[in-house]
mmCIF file of C-alpha atoms in Angstrom:
data_model
loop_
_atom_site.group_PDB
_atom_site.id
_atom_site.type_symbol
_atom_site.label_atom_id
_atom_site.label_comp_id
_atom_site.label_asym_id
_atom_site.label_seq_id
_atom_site.Cartn_x
_atom_site.Cartn_y
_atom_site.Cartn_z
ATOM 1 C CA MET A 29 -47.706 217.047 -18.320
ATOM 2 C CA ASP A 30 -45.051 218.508 -15.988
ATOM 3 C CA SER A 31 -47.705 220.089 -13.858
ATOM 4 C CA ASN A 32 -49.370 216.707 -13.388
ATOM 5 C CA ILE A 33 -46.107 215.257 -12.161
ATOM 6 C CA GLU A 34 -45.646 218.093 -9.767
ATOM 7 C CA HIS A 35 -49.087 217.390 -8.274
ATOM 8 C CA GLN A 36 -48.607 213.590 -8.117
ATOM 9 C CA VAL A 37 -45.263 213.568 -6.310
ATOM 10 C CA PRO A 38 -46.464 215.441 -3.195
ATOM 11 C CA ASP A 39 -49.548 213.165 -2.971
ATOM 12 C CA SER A 40 -47.388 210.027 -3.005
ATOM 13 C CA SER A 41 -45.013 211.460 -0.405
ATOM 14 C CA ARG A 42 -47.937 212.528 1.787
ATOM 15 C CA THR A 43 -49.488 209.034 1.637
ATOM 16 C CA LYS A 44 -46.199 207.422 2.626
ATOM 17 C CA GLU A 45 -45.734 209.891 5.432
ATOM 18 C CA ASN A 46 -49.241 209.232 6.739
ATOM 19 C CA GLY A 47 -48.561 205.511 6.731
ATOM 20 C CA ILE A 48 -45.428 205.974 8.779
ATOM 21 C CA TRP A 49 -47.246 208.125 11.303
ATOM 22 C CA ARG A 50 -50.084 205.595 11.578
ATOM 23 C CA MET A 51 -47.626 202.752 12.148
ATOM 24 C CA THR A 52 -45.752 204.824 14.720
ATOM 25 C CA GLY A 53 -48.971 205.734 16.460
ATOM 26 C CA HIS A 54 -50.029 202.099 16.524
ATOM 27 C CA LEU A 55 -46.710 201.076 18.053
ATOM 28 C CA LEU A 56 -46.872 203.867 20.610
ATOM 29 C CA HIS A 57 -50.436 202.962 21.397
ATOM 30 C CA ARG A 58 -49.470 199.355 21.984
ATOM 31 C CA LEU A 59 -46.401 200.466 23.941
ATOM 32 C CA PHE A 60 -48.169 202.805 26.345
ATOM 33 C CA MET A 61 -51.583 201.200 26.434
ATOM 34 C CA ASN A 62 -50.290 197.729 27.098
ATOM 35 C CA TYR A 63 -50.929 196.734 30.681
ATOM 36 C CA LEU A 64 -47.437 195.297 30.955
ATOM 37 C CA TRP A 65 -45.876 198.734 30.579
ATOM 38 C CA LEU A 66 -48.574 200.304 32.670
ATOM 39 C CA GLY A 67 -47.794 197.982 35.560
ATOM 40 C CA LEU A 68 -44.063 198.582 35.155
ATOM 41 C CA VAL A 69 -44.560 202.355 35.130
ATOM 42 C CA VAL A 70 -46.696 202.177 38.280
ATOM 43 C CA ILE A 71 -44.049 200.137 40.100
ATOM 44 C CA LEU A 72 -41.200 202.457 39.061
ATOM 45 C CA ALA A 73 -43.205 205.526 39.961
ATOM 46 C CA ALA A 74 -43.864 204.182 43.432
ATOM 47 C CA ILE A 75 -40.204 203.301 43.926
ATOM 48 C CA VAL A 76 -39.029 206.741 42.731
ATOM 49 C CA ALA A 77 -41.566 208.455 44.990
ATOM 50 C CA GLU A 78 -40.439 206.395 47.966
ATOM 51 C CA LEU A 79 -36.755 207.194 47.338
ATOM 52 C CA SER A 80 -37.376 210.875 46.813
ATOM 53 C CA VAL A 81 -38.923 211.310 50.247
ATOM 54 C CA GLN A 82 -36.374 210.957 53.046
ATOM 55 C CA SER A 83 -38.740 210.381 55.932
ATOM 56 C CA PRO A 84 -42.193 209.571 54.596
ATOM 57 C CA SER A 85 -45.142 209.443 56.923
ATOM 58 C CA PHE A 86 -46.987 206.283 57.756
ATOM 59 C CA MET A 87 -49.887 207.118 55.443
ATOM 60 C CA LEU A 88 -47.571 207.957 52.537
ATOM 61 C CA ARG A 89 -45.565 204.754 53.061
ATOM 62 C CA ALA A 90 -48.773 202.667 53.109
ATOM 63 C CA PHE A 91 -50.040 204.400 49.979
ATOM 64 C CA LEU A 92 -46.778 203.770 48.101
ATOM 65 C CA GLU A 93 -46.797 200.086 49.116
ATOM 66 C CA LEU A 94 -50.367 199.819 47.837
ATOM 67 C CA VAL A 95 -49.384 201.436 44.554
ATOM 68 C CA LYS A 96 -46.465 199.017 44.160
ATOM 69 C CA THR A 97 -48.753 196.066 44.892
ATOM 70 C CA ILE A 98 -51.224 197.256 42.275
ATOM 71 C CA GLY A 99 -48.423 197.717 39.766
ATOM 72 C CA ILE A 100 -47.091 194.227 40.401
ATOM 73 C CA ALA A 101 -50.581 192.782 39.997
ATOM 74 C CA ILE A 102 -51.052 194.619 36.687
ATOM 75 C CA PHE A 103 -47.618 193.492 35.494
ATOM 76 C CA VAL A 104 -48.246 189.813 36.323
ATOM 77 C CA ALA A 105 -51.766 189.909 34.867
ATOM 78 C CA ALA A 106 -50.375 191.333 31.625
ATOM 79 C CA ILE A 107 -47.881 188.488 31.391
ATOM 80 C CA PHE A 108 -50.616 185.888 31.886
ATOM 81 C CA THR A 109 -52.841 187.703 29.401
ATOM 82 C CA PHE A 110 -50.069 187.573 26.828
ATOM 83 C CA ALA A 111 -49.440 183.890 27.539
ATOM 84 C CA ALA A 112 -53.156 183.125 27.261
ATOM 85 C CA GLY A 113 -53.174 184.546 23.745
ATOM 86 C CA THR A 114 -50.484 182.207 22.431
ATOM 87 C CA SER A 115 -51.396 179.073 20.482
ATOM 88 C CA ASP A 116 -49.363 176.787 22.757
ATOM 89 C CA PHE A 117 -51.160 178.028 25.841
ATOM 90 C CA MET A 118 -54.561 177.689 24.186
ATOM 91 C CA ALA A 119 -53.741 174.185 23.009
ATOM 92 C CA ARG A 120 -52.633 173.166 26.490
ATOM 93 C CA VAL A 121 -55.760 174.588 28.123
ATOM 94 C CA SER A 122 -57.927 172.927 25.472
ATOM 95 C CA ALA A 123 -56.262 169.577 26.117
ATOM 96 C CA MET A 124 -56.782 169.974 29.850
ATOM 97 C CA LEU A 125 -60.482 170.787 29.409
ATOM 98 C CA GLN A 126 -60.898 167.896 27.016
ATOM 99 C CA ASN A 127 -59.248 165.550 29.484
ATOM 100 C CA ILE A 128 -61.561 166.770 32.245
ATOM 101 C CA VAL A 129 -64.901 167.096 30.438
ATOM 102 C CA VAL A 130 -64.723 164.712 27.494
ATOM 103 C CA ASN A 131 -62.528 162.003 28.914
ATOM 104 C CA ARG A 132 -64.357 158.789 29.799
ATOM 105 C CA ARG A 133 -62.857 158.766 33.287
ATOM 106 C CA PHE A 134 -64.700 161.968 34.091
ATOM 107 C CA LEU A 135 -67.980 160.729 32.577
ATOM 108 C CA ASN A 136 -67.699 157.329 34.232
ATOM 109 C CA ASN A 137 -67.592 158.971 37.637
ATOM 110 C CA MET A 138 -70.968 160.577 36.997
ATOM 111 C CA ASP A 139 -74.188 158.882 38.010
ATOM 112 C CA GLU A 140 -76.857 157.915 35.485
ATOM 113 C CA SER A 141 -78.943 160.998 36.151
ATOM 114 C CA SER A 142 -75.994 163.335 35.576
ATOM 115 C CA LYS A 143 -75.025 161.532 32.369
ATOM 116 C CA ARG A 144 -78.587 161.853 31.120
ATOM 117 C CA GLY A 145 -78.500 165.557 31.948
ATOM 118 C CA VAL A 146 -75.272 165.991 29.954
ATOM 119 C CA ILE A 147 -76.808 164.293 26.919
ATOM 120 C CA TYR A 148 -79.983 166.363 27.299
ATOM 121 C CA SER A 149 -77.885 169.529 27.211
ATOM 122 C CA ILE A 150 -76.050 168.382 24.056
ATOM 123 C CA LEU A 151 -78.950 166.917 22.081
ATOM 124 C CA GLN A 152 -81.523 169.658 21.864
ATOM 125 C CA PRO A 153 -84.007 170.414 19.074
ATOM 126 C CA THR A 154 -83.467 173.607 17.149
ATOM 127 C CA ASP A 155 -85.663 176.650 17.640
ATOM 128 C CA ARG A 156 -87.176 176.054 14.213
ATOM 129 C CA GLN A 157 -88.102 172.483 15.166
ATOM 130 C CA ARG A 158 -89.747 173.742 18.342
ATOM 131 C CA VAL A 159 -91.773 176.246 16.339
ATOM 132 C CA ILE A 160 -92.880 173.639 13.817
ATOM 133 C CA TYR A 161 -93.788 171.040 16.452
ATOM 134 C CA SER A 162 -93.733 171.932 20.129
ATOM 135 C CA ASN A 163 -93.573 168.309 21.347
ATOM 136 C CA ILE A 164 -90.429 167.462 19.388
ATOM 137 C CA GLU A 165 -88.459 167.715 22.627
ATOM 138 C CA ASP A 166 -90.341 164.680 23.964
ATOM 139 C CA TYR A 167 -89.000 162.643 21.050
ATOM 140 C CA TYR A 168 -85.455 163.738 21.867
ATOM 141 C CA ARG A 169 -85.948 162.668 25.476
ATOM 142 C CA HIS A 170 -87.429 159.346 24.378
ATOM 143 C CA TYR A 171 -84.456 158.718 22.092
ATOM 144 C CA ILE A 172 -81.974 159.640 24.848
ATOM 145 C CA ASP A 173 -83.743 157.442 27.409
ATOM 146 C CA ARG A 174 -83.642 154.500 25.012
ATOM 147 C CA THR A 175 -79.952 155.111 24.325
ATOM 148 C CA MET A 176 -79.167 155.226 28.040
ATOM 149 C CA LYS A 177 -80.585 151.704 28.413
ATOM 150 C CA VAL A 178 -77.975 150.228 26.056
ATOM 151 C CA SER A 179 -75.476 149.685 28.878
ATOM 152 C CA SER A 180 -78.059 147.618 30.788
ATOM 153 C CA THR A 181 -79.163 145.562 27.756
ATOM 154 C CA SER A 182 -77.456 142.443 26.448
ATOM 155 C CA VAL A 183 -76.391 142.371 22.816
ATOM 156 C CA ARG A 184 -75.741 139.437 20.536
ATOM 157 C CA SER A 185 -73.912 138.754 17.294
ATOM 158 C CA ASN A 186 -73.937 136.317 14.381
ATOM 159 C CA TYR A 187 -77.562 135.276 14.824
ATOM 160 C CA ASN A 188 -78.332 132.288 12.576
ATOM 161 C CA SER A 189 -81.729 130.679 12.130
ATOM 162 C CA LEU A 190 -82.281 127.587 10.023
ATOM 163 C CA CYS A 191 -85.951 126.709 9.551
ATOM 164 C CA THR A 192 -87.366 123.603 7.864
ATOM 165 C CA ALA A 193 -91.071 123.621 7.057
ATOM 166 C CA PHE A 194 -92.877 120.318 6.455
ATOM 167 C CA TYR A 195 -96.338 118.821 6.384
ATOM 168 C CA ASP A 196 -97.200 116.471 9.249
ATOM 169 C CA PRO A 197 -99.681 113.867 7.914
ATOM 170 C CA ASP A 198 -100.374 112.594 11.420
ATOM 171 C CA ASP A 199 -101.437 115.961 12.863
ATOM 172 C CA LEU A 200 -102.832 117.157 9.501
ATOM 173 C CA CYS A 201 -101.011 120.487 9.689
ATOM 174 C CA ILE A 202 -97.883 122.268 8.592
ATOM 175 C CA LYS A 203 -95.023 122.471 11.083
ATOM 176 C CA ALA A 204 -91.636 124.143 11.184
ATOM 177 C CA ASP A 205 -88.470 123.090 12.967
ATOM 178 C CA TYR A 206 -86.042 125.878 13.917
ATOM 179 C CA ARG A 207 -82.438 125.706 14.939
ATOM 180 C CA ASN A 208 -81.233 129.109 16.155
ATOM 181 C CA TRP A 209 -77.779 129.890 17.468
ATOM 182 C CA TYR A 210 -75.996 133.115 18.349
ATOM 183 C CA ARG A 211 -73.354 134.632 20.640
ATOM 184 C CA LEU A 212 -74.617 136.579 23.656
ATOM 185 C CA TYR A 213 -72.651 139.301 25.447
ATOM 186 C CA PRO A 214 -73.240 140.451 29.024
ATOM 187 C CA THR A 215 -74.340 143.828 30.351
ATOM 188 C CA LYS A 216 -72.413 145.754 32.994
ATOM 189 C CA ASP A 217 -74.319 143.675 35.583
ATOM 190 C CA GLY A 218 -73.780 140.285 33.925
ATOM 191 C CA PHE A 219 -75.978 138.105 31.744
ATOM 192 C CA GLU A 220 -79.726 138.607 31.608
ATOM 193 C CA ASP A 221 -82.182 135.721 31.522
ATOM 194 C CA ILE A 222 -83.043 134.282 28.115
ATOM 195 C CA GLN A 223 -86.681 134.989 27.272
ATOM 196 C CA VAL A 224 -88.527 132.414 25.204
ATOM 197 C CA GLY A 225 -92.086 133.108 24.118
ATOM 198 C CA PHE A 226 -95.162 130.999 23.404
ATOM 199 C CA TYR A 227 -96.901 133.142 20.856
ATOM 200 C CA GLY A 228 -100.567 132.936 19.958
ATOM 201 C CA GLN A 229 -103.591 131.808 21.892
ATOM 202 C CA HIS A 230 -103.001 128.161 20.976
ATOM 203 C CA SER A 231 -99.391 128.082 22.223
ATOM 204 C CA VAL A 232 -98.108 126.952 18.852
ATOM 205 C CA ILE A 233 -94.450 127.196 19.910
ATOM 206 C CA THR A 234 -92.697 124.249 21.559
ATOM 207 C CA TYR A 235 -89.114 124.556 22.766
ATOM 208 C CA GLN A 236 -87.331 121.260 22.320
ATOM 209 C CA GLY A 237 -84.229 122.510 24.108
ATOM 210 C CA VAL A 238 -81.969 125.451 24.907
ATOM 211 C CA THR A 239 -78.196 124.916 25.150
ATOM 212 C CA VAL A 240 -75.823 127.384 26.793
ATOM 213 C CA CYS A 241 -72.075 126.987 26.222
ATOM 214 C CA ARG A 242 -69.197 128.875 27.846
ATOM 215 C CA PRO A 243 -65.894 129.643 26.050
ATOM 216 C CA ASP A 244 -64.156 127.056 28.257
ATOM 217 C CA GLY A 245 -66.517 124.346 26.980
ATOM 218 C CA ARG A 246 -68.752 124.008 30.035
ATOM 219 C CA THR A 247 -72.314 123.465 28.800
ATOM 220 C CA GLU A 248 -75.754 123.528 30.362
ATOM 221 C CA ARG A 249 -78.860 122.279 28.571
ATOM 222 C CA PHE A 250 -82.489 123.059 29.337
ATOM 223 C CA ASP A 251 -84.629 120.388 27.663
ATOM 224 C CA HIS A 252 -88.329 120.531 26.877
ATOM 225 C CA SER A 253 -89.464 118.994 30.163
ATOM 226 C CA LYS A 254 -87.374 121.436 32.188
ATOM 227 C CA ILE A 255 -88.637 124.466 30.264
ATOM 228 C CA ALA A 256 -92.249 123.289 30.617
ATOM 229 C CA THR A 257 -92.007 123.382 34.422
ATOM 230 C CA MET A 258 -90.637 126.935 34.565
ATOM 231 C CA PRO A 259 -93.077 129.669 35.628
ATOM 232 C CA LYS A 260 -94.657 131.581 32.765
ATOM 233 C CA GLU A 261 -95.172 135.319 32.652
ATOM 234 C CA ARG A 262 -97.731 137.167 30.535
ATOM 235 C CA THR A 263 -96.616 140.198 28.556
ATOM 236 C CA GLU A 264 -98.612 143.328 27.799
ATOM 237 C CA ASN A 265 -99.818 141.933 24.459
ATOM 238 C CA GLY A 266 -101.064 138.717 26.057
ATOM 239 C CA ASN A 267 -98.220 136.397 25.070
ATOM 240 C CA GLU A 268 -96.649 134.003 27.543
ATOM 241 C CA ILE A 269 -92.907 133.979 28.114
ATOM 242 C CA VAL A 270 -90.488 131.910 30.157
ATOM 243 C CA LYS A 271 -87.220 133.309 31.507
ATOM 244 C CA ILE A 272 -84.305 130.868 31.498
ATOM 245 C CA PRO A 273 -81.644 131.866 34.068
ATOM 246 C CA ILE A 274 -78.081 131.890 32.730
ATOM 247 C CA SER A 275 -76.388 134.350 35.106
ATOM 248 C CA GLU A 276 -74.766 131.572 37.133
ATOM 249 C CA ILE A 277 -73.234 129.677 34.219
ATOM 250 C CA GLY A 278 -72.221 132.941 32.571
ATOM 251 C CA LYS A 279 -70.472 134.370 35.634
ATOM 252 C CA GLY A 280 -67.066 135.668 34.592
ATOM 253 C CA ALA A 281 -67.479 134.662 30.936
ATOM 254 C CA PRO A 282 -66.899 137.266 28.201
ATOM 255 C CA HIS A 283 -69.691 135.734 26.122
ATOM 256 C CA LEU A 284 -71.976 132.715 25.846
ATOM 257 C CA ASP A 285 -72.982 130.670 22.804
ATOM 258 C CA ILE A 286 -76.722 130.000 22.776
ATOM 259 C CA GLU A 287 -78.570 127.374 20.726
ATOM 260 C CA LEU A 288 -82.352 126.989 20.624
ATOM 261 C CA GLN A 289 -84.315 124.117 19.085
ATOM 262 C CA VAL A 290 -87.921 125.042 18.449
ATOM 263 C CA THR A 291 -90.966 123.479 16.779
ATOM 264 C CA GLN A 292 -93.834 125.632 15.554
ATOM 265 C CA ARG A 293 -97.258 124.257 14.682
ATOM 266 C CA GLY A 294 -99.219 125.884 11.872
ATOM 267 C CA PHE A 295 -102.545 125.182 10.201
ATOM 268 C CA ASP A 296 -103.765 122.688 7.646
ATOM 269 C CA HIS A 297 -102.576 124.604 4.577
ATOM 270 C CA TRP A 298 -100.392 127.499 5.794
ATOM 271 C CA ILE A 299 -97.918 128.609 8.458
ATOM 272 C CA LEU A 300 -96.387 131.998 9.237
ATOM 273 C CA ILE A 301 -92.790 131.734 10.406
ATOM 274 C CA GLY A 302 -90.323 134.462 11.227
ATOM 275 C CA PHE A 303 -87.532 135.996 13.205
ATOM 276 C CA GLN A 304 -87.700 139.028 15.487
ATOM 277 C CA ALA A 305 -84.755 140.684 17.213
ATOM 278 C CA LEU A 306 -85.570 140.954 20.907
ATOM 279 C CA LEU A 307 -82.074 142.328 21.562
ATOM 280 C CA PRO A 308 -79.709 144.583 19.579
ATOM 281 C CA THR A 309 -78.091 142.190 17.122
ATOM 282 C CA ASP A 310 -74.891 142.495 15.103
ATOM 283 C CA GLY A 311 -75.779 140.645 11.907
ATOM 284 C CA PHE A 312 -78.145 137.746 11.250
ATOM 285 C CA ARG A 313 -79.010 135.105 8.671
ATOM 286 C CA PHE A 314 -82.451 133.549 8.325
ATOM 287 C CA GLN A 315 -82.740 130.466 6.097
ATOM 288 C CA VAL A 316 -85.910 128.630 5.125
ATOM 289 C CA GLU A 317 -86.229 125.198 3.513
ATOM 290 C CA CYS A 318 -89.628 123.849 2.437
ATOM 291 C CA GLU A 319 -90.332 120.145 1.983
ATOM 292 C CA TRP A 320 -92.739 118.903 -0.668
ATOM 293 C CA PRO A 321 -95.510 119.987 -1.311
ATOM 294 C CA LEU A 322 -94.896 123.297 0.500
ATOM 295 C CA SER A 323 -93.560 126.503 -1.010
ATOM 296 C CA ILE A 324 -93.058 130.097 -0.016
ATOM 297 C CA ARG A 325 -96.081 132.277 -0.738
ATOM 298 C CA SER A 326 -94.767 135.659 0.467
ATOM 299 C CA ASP A 327 -92.156 137.279 2.706
ATOM 300 C CA GLU A 328 -91.609 140.610 4.430
ATOM 301 C CA VAL A 329 -88.471 142.182 5.901
ATOM 302 C CA PHE A 330 -88.839 144.688 8.733
ATOM 303 C CA ILE A 331 -85.406 146.313 9.004
ATOM 304 C CA HIS A 332 -84.740 150.044 9.235
ATOM 305 C CA GLY A 333 -81.346 151.688 8.963
ATOM 306 C CA ALA A 334 -79.406 148.614 7.798
ATOM 307 C CA ASP A 335 -78.737 146.907 4.473
ATOM 308 C CA TRP A 336 -79.967 143.353 3.907
ATOM 309 C CA HIS A 337 -79.840 140.756 1.138
ATOM 310 C CA LYS A 338 -82.453 138.257 0.000
ATOM 311 C CA ASP A 339 -81.855 135.149 -2.123
ATOM 312 C CA PRO A 340 -83.767 134.494 -4.318
ATOM 313 C CA ASN A 341 -84.971 138.037 -4.849
ATOM 314 C CA GLU A 342 -88.435 136.785 -5.854
ATOM 315 C CA SER A 343 -89.363 134.046 -3.407
ATOM 316 C CA PHE A 344 -92.948 133.272 -4.487
ATOM 317 C CA GLY A 345 -93.257 129.591 -5.306
ATOM 318 C CA SER A 346 -89.710 128.827 -4.205
ATOM 319 C CA SER A 347 -88.829 126.035 -1.775
ATOM 320 C CA ARG A 348 -85.942 127.930 -0.199
ATOM 321 C CA LEU A 349 -85.158 131.433 0.993
ATOM 322 C CA SER A 350 -82.193 133.142 2.629
ATOM 323 C CA ILE A 351 -82.292 136.625 4.159
ATOM 324 C CA SER A 352 -79.124 138.034 5.700
ATOM 325 C CA CYS A 353 -77.823 141.289 7.151
ATOM 326 C CA GLN A 354 -74.233 142.056 8.151
ATOM 327 C CA GLN A 355 -74.966 145.229 10.124
ATOM 328 C CA TRP A 356 -76.466 146.133 13.486
ATOM 329 C CA ILE A 357 -80.239 145.898 13.757
ATOM 330 C CA ASP A 358 -82.384 147.325 16.517
ATOM 331 C CA GLN A 359 -84.899 145.593 18.720
ATOM 332 C CA GLY A 360 -88.119 144.925 16.851
ATOM 333 C CA SER A 361 -86.468 144.287 13.489
ATOM 334 C CA GLY A 362 -87.250 140.983 11.879
ATOM 335 C CA VAL A 363 -88.521 138.825 9.053
ATOM 336 C CA SER A 364 -91.803 137.016 8.372
ATOM 337 C CA VAL A 365 -92.380 134.318 5.776
ATOM 338 C CA LEU A 366 -95.710 132.786 4.742
ATOM 339 C CA ILE A 367 -95.518 129.133 3.675
ATOM 340 C CA GLY A 368 -98.386 127.173 2.180
ATOM 341 C CA VAL A 369 -99.621 124.890 -0.591
ATOM 342 C CA GLU A 370 -101.274 125.719 -3.882
ATOM 343 C CA HIS A 371 -103.913 122.996 -3.656
ATOM 344 C CA GLU A 372 -105.873 120.942 -1.196
ATOM 345 C CA ILE A 373 -103.973 118.086 0.419
ATOM 346 C CA ASN A 374 -105.676 114.690 0.444
ATOM 347 C CA GLU A 375 -104.843 111.105 1.406
ATOM 348 C CA SER A 376 -102.717 110.494 -1.656
ATOM 349 C CA HIS A 377 -100.531 113.449 -0.741
ATOM 350 C CA PHE A 378 -100.138 112.052 2.781
ATOM 351 C CA ALA A 379 -98.632 108.888 1.342
ATOM 352 C CA GLU A 380 -96.194 110.845 -0.797
ATOM 353 C CA VAL A 381 -95.175 112.968 2.190
ATOM 354 C CA ARG A 382 -94.588 109.850 4.293
ATOM 355 C CA ARG A 383 -92.521 108.285 1.544
ATOM 356 C CA ARG A 384 -90.300 111.306 1.191
ATOM 357 C CA GLN A 385 -89.870 111.599 4.943
ATOM 358 C CA ARG A 386 -88.833 107.965 5.162
ATOM 359 C CA LEU A 387 -86.290 108.462 2.405
ATOM 360 C CA SER A 388 -84.917 111.671 3.945
ATOM 361 C CA PRO A 389 -85.660 111.845 7.667
ATOM 362 C CA ARG A 390 -85.943 115.262 9.205
ATOM 363 C CA SER A 391 -84.080 116.563 12.193
ATOM 364 C CA LEU A 392 -84.027 119.841 14.064
ATOM 365 C CA THR A 393 -80.923 120.744 12.129
ATOM 366 C CA GLY A 394 -83.023 120.833 8.988
ATOM 367 C CA VAL A 395 -80.638 118.477 7.221
ATOM 368 C CA GLY A 396 -81.901 115.219 5.761
ATOM 369 C CA ALA A 397 -80.108 111.905 5.612
ATOM 370 C CA SER A 398 -77.914 111.032 2.693
ATOM 371 C CA PRO A 399 -79.284 108.750 -0.058
ATOM 372 C CA ASP A 400 -77.108 105.844 1.055
ATOM 373 C CA SER A 401 -77.967 106.183 4.750
ATOM 374 C CA ASP A 402 -78.962 103.204 6.894
ATOM 375 C CA VAL A 403 -82.538 104.436 6.981
ATOM 376 C CA ASN A 404 -82.890 104.024 3.235
ATOM 377 C CA GLN A 405 -81.256 100.608 3.315
ATOM 378 C CA ASP A 406 -83.769 99.446 5.953
ATOM 379 C CA LEU A 407 -86.738 100.110 3.684
ATOM 380 C CA SER A 408 -88.310 96.862 2.611
ATOM 381 C CA SER A 409 -89.201 96.124 -0.995
ATOM 382 C CA ALA A 410 -92.875 96.187 -0.051
ATOM 383 C CA ASP A 411 -92.517 99.692 1.386
ATOM 384 C CA ALA A 412 -90.707 100.786 -1.751
ATOM 385 C CA GLN A 413 -93.430 99.411 -4.038
ATOM 386 C CA GLU A 414 -96.139 101.023 -1.891
ATOM 387 C CA ALA A 415 -94.298 104.330 -1.891
ATOM 388 C CA THR A 416 -93.844 104.240 -5.677
ATOM 389 C CA SER A 417 -97.541 103.565 -6.210
ATOM 390 C CA ASP A 418 -98.553 106.284 -3.752
ATOM 391 C CA SER A 419 -96.195 108.729 -5.387
ATOM 392 C CA LYS A 420 -97.682 108.012 -8.802
ATOM 393 C CA ASN A 421 -101.225 108.549 -7.510
ATOM 394 C CA ALA A 422 -100.209 111.774 -5.780
ATOM 395 C CA LEU A 423 -98.623 113.160 -8.928
ATOM 396 C CA GLU A 424 -101.740 112.294 -10.883
ATOM 397 C CA ASP A 425 -103.850 114.231 -8.398
ATOM 398 C CA VAL A 426 -101.554 117.238 -8.534
ATOM 399 C CA ASN A 427 -100.989 117.447 -12.276
ATOM 400 C CA GLY A 428 -104.246 115.970 -13.502
ATOM 401 C CA GLN A 429 -102.458 113.373 -15.611
ATOM 402 C CA PRO A 430 -99.862 110.628 -15.160
#
């Protein structure tokens, strides 16, 4: 046991001694290998050499001055190297680079091409993506190009659309009255023209009026006759559009409130209505009301990347529908609703439709008159009796019994 102790003690002492020598060597290494001390030694050596020679030659004097200059350069560089390694210095340099490269003032001074190049250099597909699909880089460029157009595209918010679908016994078809209103914001170059479309080969869309209102209350209205005289342009898919100029009324305004009144003509027993975002839109609400004998047959929502709500959740057979979204939606998003009747409409149904329309007149707001309105009071007793009889006959035709 004693012999073991005698062997262990020298090992422990030797380990401690080795540690001290390693630490000393590390300190000496840092002391003599540090460029700060190297520069200082070079300067002192040159000074000592210069003082030791009483009358140095021109070449020796020039050489010593060169040595001192090199020593000073090494000394100063060592100081800056030490400062560059500190956290404060790194933080300051990082802040300066961030202010130069990331700051909006620097990016705003760049032209569109340079900005696009910066985004191209940041958004790049991975090597694995390139191996899997070589053309993935084209998608990145397409996405970046579309993003770059945001600054030159108007956006809108709080888009509301109230649609009332009804059967027109005079034209023997289903029609829909829309009232759309939203807030439009300008691009960096001002307000773009409002585009209104006449979809379909039969030009089933009629714009009753477009109203533009500034925040200060100044309003300009484009009625149906004025819109009809505006030049039409044909799009790539064959639809006709009209561009309503609003740049003049919107000059200097932070936003404009837009209201559109539209009538859409359908067919004898069905109509397809909808809403499509032609501009990036921050939230929308699309409401549908169906007058007798119409009902909703189906609906579809085309929204990607945003949450939306539908009420009722199952709309088949319902006379009303509300679809809303409180988030941003991209161009091309929208809603379509198919409205129709379950049975064939005949003369008796026409009478019932007329009676209901007399009792509750329609308007482009989609809101009917109240039961005690002047219109109801003006109905004669003969009209009331005729309407009651027609209503009874219509119900018999629909239900098969009184």
